[in-house]
Amino acid sequence: MTEPPIGGPTQGGPYDPNPGAGQAQPGPAPGPDAVRMDKDRERAERERHDHDEEPFEGPLHMLSQAAWQFVLLTGIASLILGILVLIWPGATLVAVGVLFGLYLLVSGIFQLVSAFGTHKKTSLRVLAFLSGGLSILLGLLCFRGPMQSILLLALWIGIGWLIRGVTQTMAAVSDKGMPARGWHIFLGIVTFIAGIVLIDSPFESVAVLTLVGGWWLIVVGIVEIITSFQIKGRAKDIPQTV
C-alpha cells in the first residue's frame, strides 16, 4: 500500500504542488489618491442630487409672498366696501346702526360681569354697573328702529368728539413745551366744533360722514392695491432660501 505524498491531499484528487493558484489573489490596498477620488465622486453625486431637488423656501421669502397677497385682498375689500357705501348710503347707515347696537349690548354685558365678578372698590363697582346698564339700554333702543340707532350713533360720536376736543385743547394750552403745540390746539378746536355740529344736526352730519367714509375707503383701497404690487416687485429680490 503506497503512502500519499507529503503535503498532498489525504483523499482523492491528484497532488497539486501550487495550491490556490486558480483563486483570485487580493490586490494591493488603494492608495490615498484613489480614496480621495472616490470621496470627490460621491460628493459630486450628492451635490447633483441636491441640485435636482426643489430648493427650500425660507421664512422671509414666504412672509414676503403672504404680505403682498394680504395687502392686495385688504385693498380690494376696502375698495368694494367704499363703492357699496356710496351706492347705498341709507342701507349702510342702517347696518352701522345695528352694529353699533350690538356693540353697546356686548360692552354693557361685559361691564356688568366686571362689576359683579371682580374685587374692586364699591364705588368702581357701582360705576361699572351703571355704565353697563346704560349701555344695554341704549343698545336695546338701537334695535327699535333705524332712526333711533342712527341718532344714538351720531350723539355718541358727537359727545366723544366734544370731550376729545376739549381735553386736547386744554392739554396743548397748559403744556408750553408740547411738540407741534399750535397744531394740537387747532385740531382740538376743530374736533370740538365737529362734535357740536354732529350733536346739533345728527342725521345730516351722519349722512355726510357716511359719504366721507365711503370715499375714504375707496382711496385707501386704491393705495393698498398699488402698495401690494410694489411689495410683490420687491419680494422678487429676496432669495428663495432666505
Tab-separated table of C-alpha atoms in Angstrom:
chain	number	residue	atom	x	y	z
A	1	MET	CA	0.000	0.000	0.000
A	2	THR	CA	1.516	3.314	-1.116
A	3	GLU	CA	1.718	6.331	1.142
A	4	PRO	CA	0.245	9.666	-0.092
A	5	PRO	CA	2.854	12.247	-0.862
A	6	ILE	CA	3.870	14.502	1.995
A	7	GLY	CA	1.877	17.688	1.940
A	8	GLY	CA	-0.655	16.268	-0.557
A	9	PRO	CA	-4.353	15.578	-0.074
A	10	THR	CA	-5.324	12.645	2.081
A	11	GLN	CA	-8.264	11.638	-0.083
A	12	GLY	CA	-8.973	11.758	-3.830
A	13	GLY	CA	-7.538	14.010	-6.494
A	14	PRO	CA	-4.032	14.371	-7.686
A	15	TYR	CA	-1.451	16.215	-5.764
A	16	ASP	CA	-1.334	19.978	-6.551
A	17	PRO	CA	2.094	21.400	-5.932
A	18	ASN	CA	0.740	25.032	-6.225
A	19	PRO	CA	-2.434	25.233	-4.124
A	20	GLY	CA	-4.698	28.310	-4.590
A	21	ALA	CA	-3.296	29.160	-7.996
A	22	GLY	CA	-6.787	29.290	-9.550
A	23	GLN	CA	-8.248	31.543	-6.819
A	24	ALA	CA	-8.319	35.351	-7.034
A	25	GLN	CA	-5.453	36.872	-5.195
A	26	PRO	CA	-6.172	40.011	-3.099
A	27	GLY	CA	-4.981	43.163	-4.870
A	28	PRO	CA	-2.967	45.886	-3.318
A	29	ALA	CA	-4.705	48.335	-0.933
A	30	PRO	CA	-5.995	51.529	-2.634
A	31	GLY	CA	-3.715	54.465	-2.261
A	32	PRO	CA	-4.661	57.881	-0.807
A	33	ASP	CA	-5.227	59.336	-4.297
A	34	ALA	CA	-7.824	56.670	-5.145
A	35	VAL	CA	-9.646	57.202	-1.822
A	36	ARG	CA	-9.708	60.957	-2.420
A	37	MET	CA	-11.085	60.477	-5.938
A	38	ASP	CA	-13.882	58.229	-4.602
A	39	LYS	CA	-14.837	60.838	-1.981
A	40	ASP	CA	-14.857	63.602	-4.604
A	41	ARG	CA	-17.055	61.482	-6.856
A	42	GLU	CA	-19.522	60.795	-4.019
A	43	ARG	CA	-19.621	64.489	-3.097
A	44	ALA	CA	-20.289	65.479	-6.727
A	45	GLU	CA	-23.123	62.965	-6.995
A	46	ARG	CA	-24.618	64.223	-3.720
A	47	GLU	CA	-24.459	67.853	-4.879
A	48	ARG	CA	-26.049	66.921	-8.207
A	49	HIS	CA	-28.849	65.130	-6.355
A	50	ASP	CA	-29.438	68.105	-4.058
A	51	HIS	CA	-29.493	70.449	-7.050
A	52	ASP	CA	-32.141	68.364	-8.775
A	53	GLU	CA	-34.458	68.573	-5.709
A	54	GLU	CA	-36.761	71.556	-5.186
A	55	PRO	CA	-34.961	74.259	-3.183
A	56	PHE	CA	-36.083	75.009	0.363
A	57	GLU	CA	-38.274	78.104	0.760
A	58	GLY	CA	-37.073	80.310	3.584
A	59	PRO	CA	-39.366	82.040	6.124
A	60	LEU	CA	-38.562	85.573	4.923
A	61	HIS	CA	-39.451	84.651	1.338
A	62	MET	CA	-42.721	83.041	2.487
A	63	LEU	CA	-43.556	86.123	4.588
A	64	SER	CA	-42.956	88.473	1.657
A	65	GLN	CA	-45.241	86.417	-0.581
A	66	ALA	CA	-48.004	86.338	2.043
A	67	ALA	CA	-47.613	90.067	2.791
A	68	TRP	CA	-48.373	91.366	-0.699
A	69	GLN	CA	-51.309	88.964	-1.079
A	70	PHE	CA	-52.805	90.094	2.245
A	71	VAL	CA	-52.389	93.775	1.374
A	72	LEU	CA	-53.958	93.151	-2.041
A	73	LEU	CA	-57.006	91.413	-0.533
A	74	THR	CA	-57.386	94.176	2.054
A	75	GLY	CA	-57.236	96.835	-0.652
A	76	ILE	CA	-59.839	95.060	-2.795
A	77	ALA	CA	-62.148	94.670	0.216
A	78	SER	CA	-61.784	98.365	1.134
A	79	LEU	CA	-62.454	99.410	-2.460
A	80	ILE	CA	-65.592	97.248	-2.732
A	81	LEU	CA	-66.874	98.402	0.668
A	82	GLY	CA	-66.340	102.059	-0.238
A	83	ILE	CA	-68.243	101.637	-3.515
A	84	LEU	CA	-71.121	99.921	-1.685
A	85	VAL	CA	-71.229	102.744	0.865
A	86	LEU	CA	-71.527	105.358	-1.896
A	87	ILE	CA	-74.143	103.360	-3.805
A	88	TRP	CA	-76.351	102.536	-0.803
A	89	PRO	CA	-75.641	105.123	1.914
A	90	GLY	CA	-79.021	104.551	3.586
A	91	ALA	CA	-78.527	100.799	3.871
A	92	THR	CA	-75.004	101.416	5.134
A	93	LEU	CA	-76.293	103.674	7.888
A	94	VAL	CA	-78.832	101.040	8.950
A	95	ALA	CA	-76.147	98.344	9.039
A	96	VAL	CA	-73.805	100.588	11.007
A	97	GLY	CA	-76.628	101.388	13.425
A	98	VAL	CA	-77.313	97.689	14.015
A	99	LEU	CA	-73.617	97.017	14.587
A	100	PHE	CA	-73.489	99.938	16.989
A	101	GLY	CA	-76.423	98.476	18.915
A	102	LEU	CA	-74.654	95.107	19.143
A	103	TYR	CA	-71.523	96.862	20.369
A	104	LEU	CA	-73.469	98.606	23.118
A	105	LEU	CA	-75.119	95.355	24.203
A	106	VAL	CA	-71.881	93.379	24.330
A	107	SER	CA	-69.931	96.123	26.085
A	108	GLY	CA	-72.758	96.577	28.602
A	109	ILE	CA	-72.813	92.847	29.416
A	110	PHE	CA	-69.053	92.798	29.940
A	111	GLN	CA	-69.266	95.826	32.217
A	112	LEU	CA	-71.960	94.148	34.320
A	113	VAL	CA	-69.878	90.983	34.567
A	114	SER	CA	-66.841	93.003	35.633
A	115	ALA	CA	-68.942	94.849	38.236
A	116	PHE	CA	-70.134	91.601	39.887
A	117	GLY	CA	-67.154	89.361	39.243
A	118	THR	CA	-64.127	91.421	40.255
A	119	HIS	CA	-62.803	92.600	43.608
A	120	LYS	CA	-62.965	96.349	43.075
A	121	LYS	CA	-63.896	99.159	45.350
A	122	THR	CA	-67.581	99.692	45.930
A	123	SER	CA	-67.605	102.995	44.066
A	124	LEU	CA	-65.939	101.452	40.997
A	125	ARG	CA	-68.347	98.506	41.032
A	126	VAL	CA	-71.350	100.850	41.201
A	127	LEU	CA	-69.939	102.936	38.338
A	128	ALA	CA	-69.350	99.827	36.210
A	129	PHE	CA	-72.867	98.599	36.989
A	130	LEU	CA	-74.472	101.915	35.987
A	131	SER	CA	-72.364	102.193	32.822
A	132	GLY	CA	-73.175	98.610	31.820
A	133	GLY	CA	-76.884	99.054	32.431
A	134	LEU	CA	-76.943	102.289	30.406
A	135	SER	CA	-75.068	100.630	27.522
A	136	ILE	CA	-77.535	97.738	27.439
A	137	LEU	CA	-80.483	100.163	27.489
A	138	LEU	CA	-79.061	102.214	24.616
A	139	GLY	CA	-78.281	99.035	22.688
A	140	LEU	CA	-81.891	97.883	23.005
A	141	LEU	CA	-83.081	101.288	21.819
A	142	CYS	CA	-80.964	100.873	18.678
A	143	PHE	CA	-82.994	97.801	17.722
A	144	ARG	CA	-86.320	99.638	17.900
A	145	GLY	CA	-85.707	101.245	14.521
A	146	PRO	CA	-83.004	102.526	12.186
A	147	MET	CA	-83.653	106.161	13.067
A	148	GLN	CA	-83.044	105.580	16.772
A	149	SER	CA	-79.801	103.724	16.078
A	150	ILE	CA	-78.540	106.467	13.725
A	151	LEU	CA	-79.492	109.167	16.236
A	152	LEU	CA	-77.717	107.403	19.090
A	153	LEU	CA	-74.676	106.755	16.929
A	154	ALA	CA	-74.455	110.421	15.956
A	155	LEU	CA	-74.861	111.571	19.544
A	156	TRP	CA	-72.270	109.033	20.720
A	157	ILE	CA	-69.704	110.200	18.180
A	158	GLY	CA	-70.543	113.866	18.758
A	159	ILE	CA	-70.113	113.632	22.529
A	160	GLY	CA	-66.852	111.743	22.068
A	161	TRP	CA	-65.506	114.410	19.719
A	162	LEU	CA	-66.679	117.138	22.080
A	163	ILE	CA	-64.809	115.656	25.043
A	164	ARG	CA	-61.724	114.883	22.942
A	165	GLY	CA	-61.609	118.419	21.531
A	166	VAL	CA	-61.817	119.995	24.981
A	167	THR	CA	-59.143	117.743	26.515
A	168	GLN	CA	-56.761	118.099	23.558
A	169	THR	CA	-57.080	121.881	23.531
A	170	MET	CA	-56.650	122.180	27.319
A	171	ALA	CA	-53.582	119.908	27.273
A	172	ALA	CA	-51.945	121.881	24.462
A	173	VAL	CA	-52.669	125.246	26.100
A	174	SER	CA	-51.346	124.161	29.509
A	175	ASP	CA	-48.166	122.488	28.200
A	176	LYS	CA	-45.969	125.091	26.520
A	177	GLY	CA	-43.254	122.535	25.712
A	178	MET	CA	-45.503	120.223	23.705
A	179	PRO	CA	-44.196	119.479	20.202
A	180	ALA	CA	-46.382	120.995	17.452
A	181	ARG	CA	-48.387	122.787	20.112
A	182	GLY	CA	-50.190	125.046	17.648
A	183	TRP	CA	-51.384	122.086	15.570
A	184	HIS	CA	-52.724	120.336	18.678
A	185	ILE	CA	-54.669	123.449	19.645
A	186	PHE	CA	-56.043	123.795	16.123
A	187	LEU	CA	-57.077	120.124	15.901
A	188	GLY	CA	-58.647	120.288	19.351
A	189	ILE	CA	-60.791	123.293	18.365
A	190	VAL	CA	-61.808	121.647	15.058
A	191	THR	CA	-62.745	118.407	16.849
A	192	PHE	CA	-64.777	120.363	19.411
A	193	ILE	CA	-66.686	122.234	16.666
A	194	ALA	CA	-67.282	118.984	14.748
A	195	GLY	CA	-68.756	117.435	17.898
A	196	ILE	CA	-71.140	120.359	18.337
A	197	VAL	CA	-72.254	120.153	14.678
A	198	LEU	CA	-72.805	116.404	14.961
A	199	ILE	CA	-74.917	116.782	18.087
A	200	ASP	CA	-76.893	119.695	16.634
A	201	SER	CA	-77.657	118.008	13.281
A	202	PRO	CA	-77.159	114.284	13.843
A	203	PHE	CA	-78.884	112.879	10.749
A	204	GLU	CA	-77.384	115.284	8.221
A	205	SER	CA	-73.954	115.008	9.832
A	206	VAL	CA	-74.001	111.212	9.871
A	207	ALA	CA	-75.050	111.179	6.210
A	208	VAL	CA	-72.102	113.420	5.350
A	209	LEU	CA	-69.795	111.226	7.433
A	210	THR	CA	-71.064	108.193	5.545
A	211	LEU	CA	-70.168	109.744	2.188
A	212	VAL	CA	-66.778	110.859	3.501
A	213	GLY	CA	-66.183	107.353	4.850
A	214	GLY	CA	-67.108	105.806	1.502
A	215	TRP	CA	-64.648	107.973	-0.420
A	216	TRP	CA	-62.011	107.378	2.241
A	217	LEU	CA	-62.408	103.608	1.869
A	218	ILE	CA	-62.046	103.894	-1.905
A	219	VAL	CA	-58.849	105.947	-1.630
A	220	VAL	CA	-57.402	103.572	0.976
A	221	GLY	CA	-58.286	100.569	-1.190
A	222	ILE	CA	-56.563	102.010	-4.275
A	223	VAL	CA	-53.450	102.914	-2.266
A	224	GLU	CA	-53.278	99.414	-0.732
A	225	ILE	CA	-53.665	97.723	-4.139
A	226	ILE	CA	-50.802	99.808	-5.566
A	227	THR	CA	-48.728	99.095	-2.448
A	228	SER	CA	-49.321	95.345	-2.775
A	229	PHE	CA	-47.848	95.279	-6.293
A	230	GLN	CA	-44.854	97.296	-5.075
A	231	ILE	CA	-44.331	94.742	-2.291
A	232	LYS	CA	-44.614	91.942	-4.844
A	233	GLY	CA	-41.930	93.547	-7.004
A	234	ARG	CA	-39.554	93.920	-4.074
A	235	ALA	CA	-40.301	90.372	-2.877
A	236	LYS	CA	-38.738	89.016	-6.080
A	237	ASP	CA	-35.361	90.372	-4.933
A	238	ILE	CA	-35.450	88.224	-1.786
A	239	PRO	CA	-33.708	84.855	-2.317
A	240	GLN	CA	-35.979	81.837	-2.022
A	241	THR	CA	-33.849	80.195	0.634
A	242	VAL	CA	-33.799	83.233	2.938
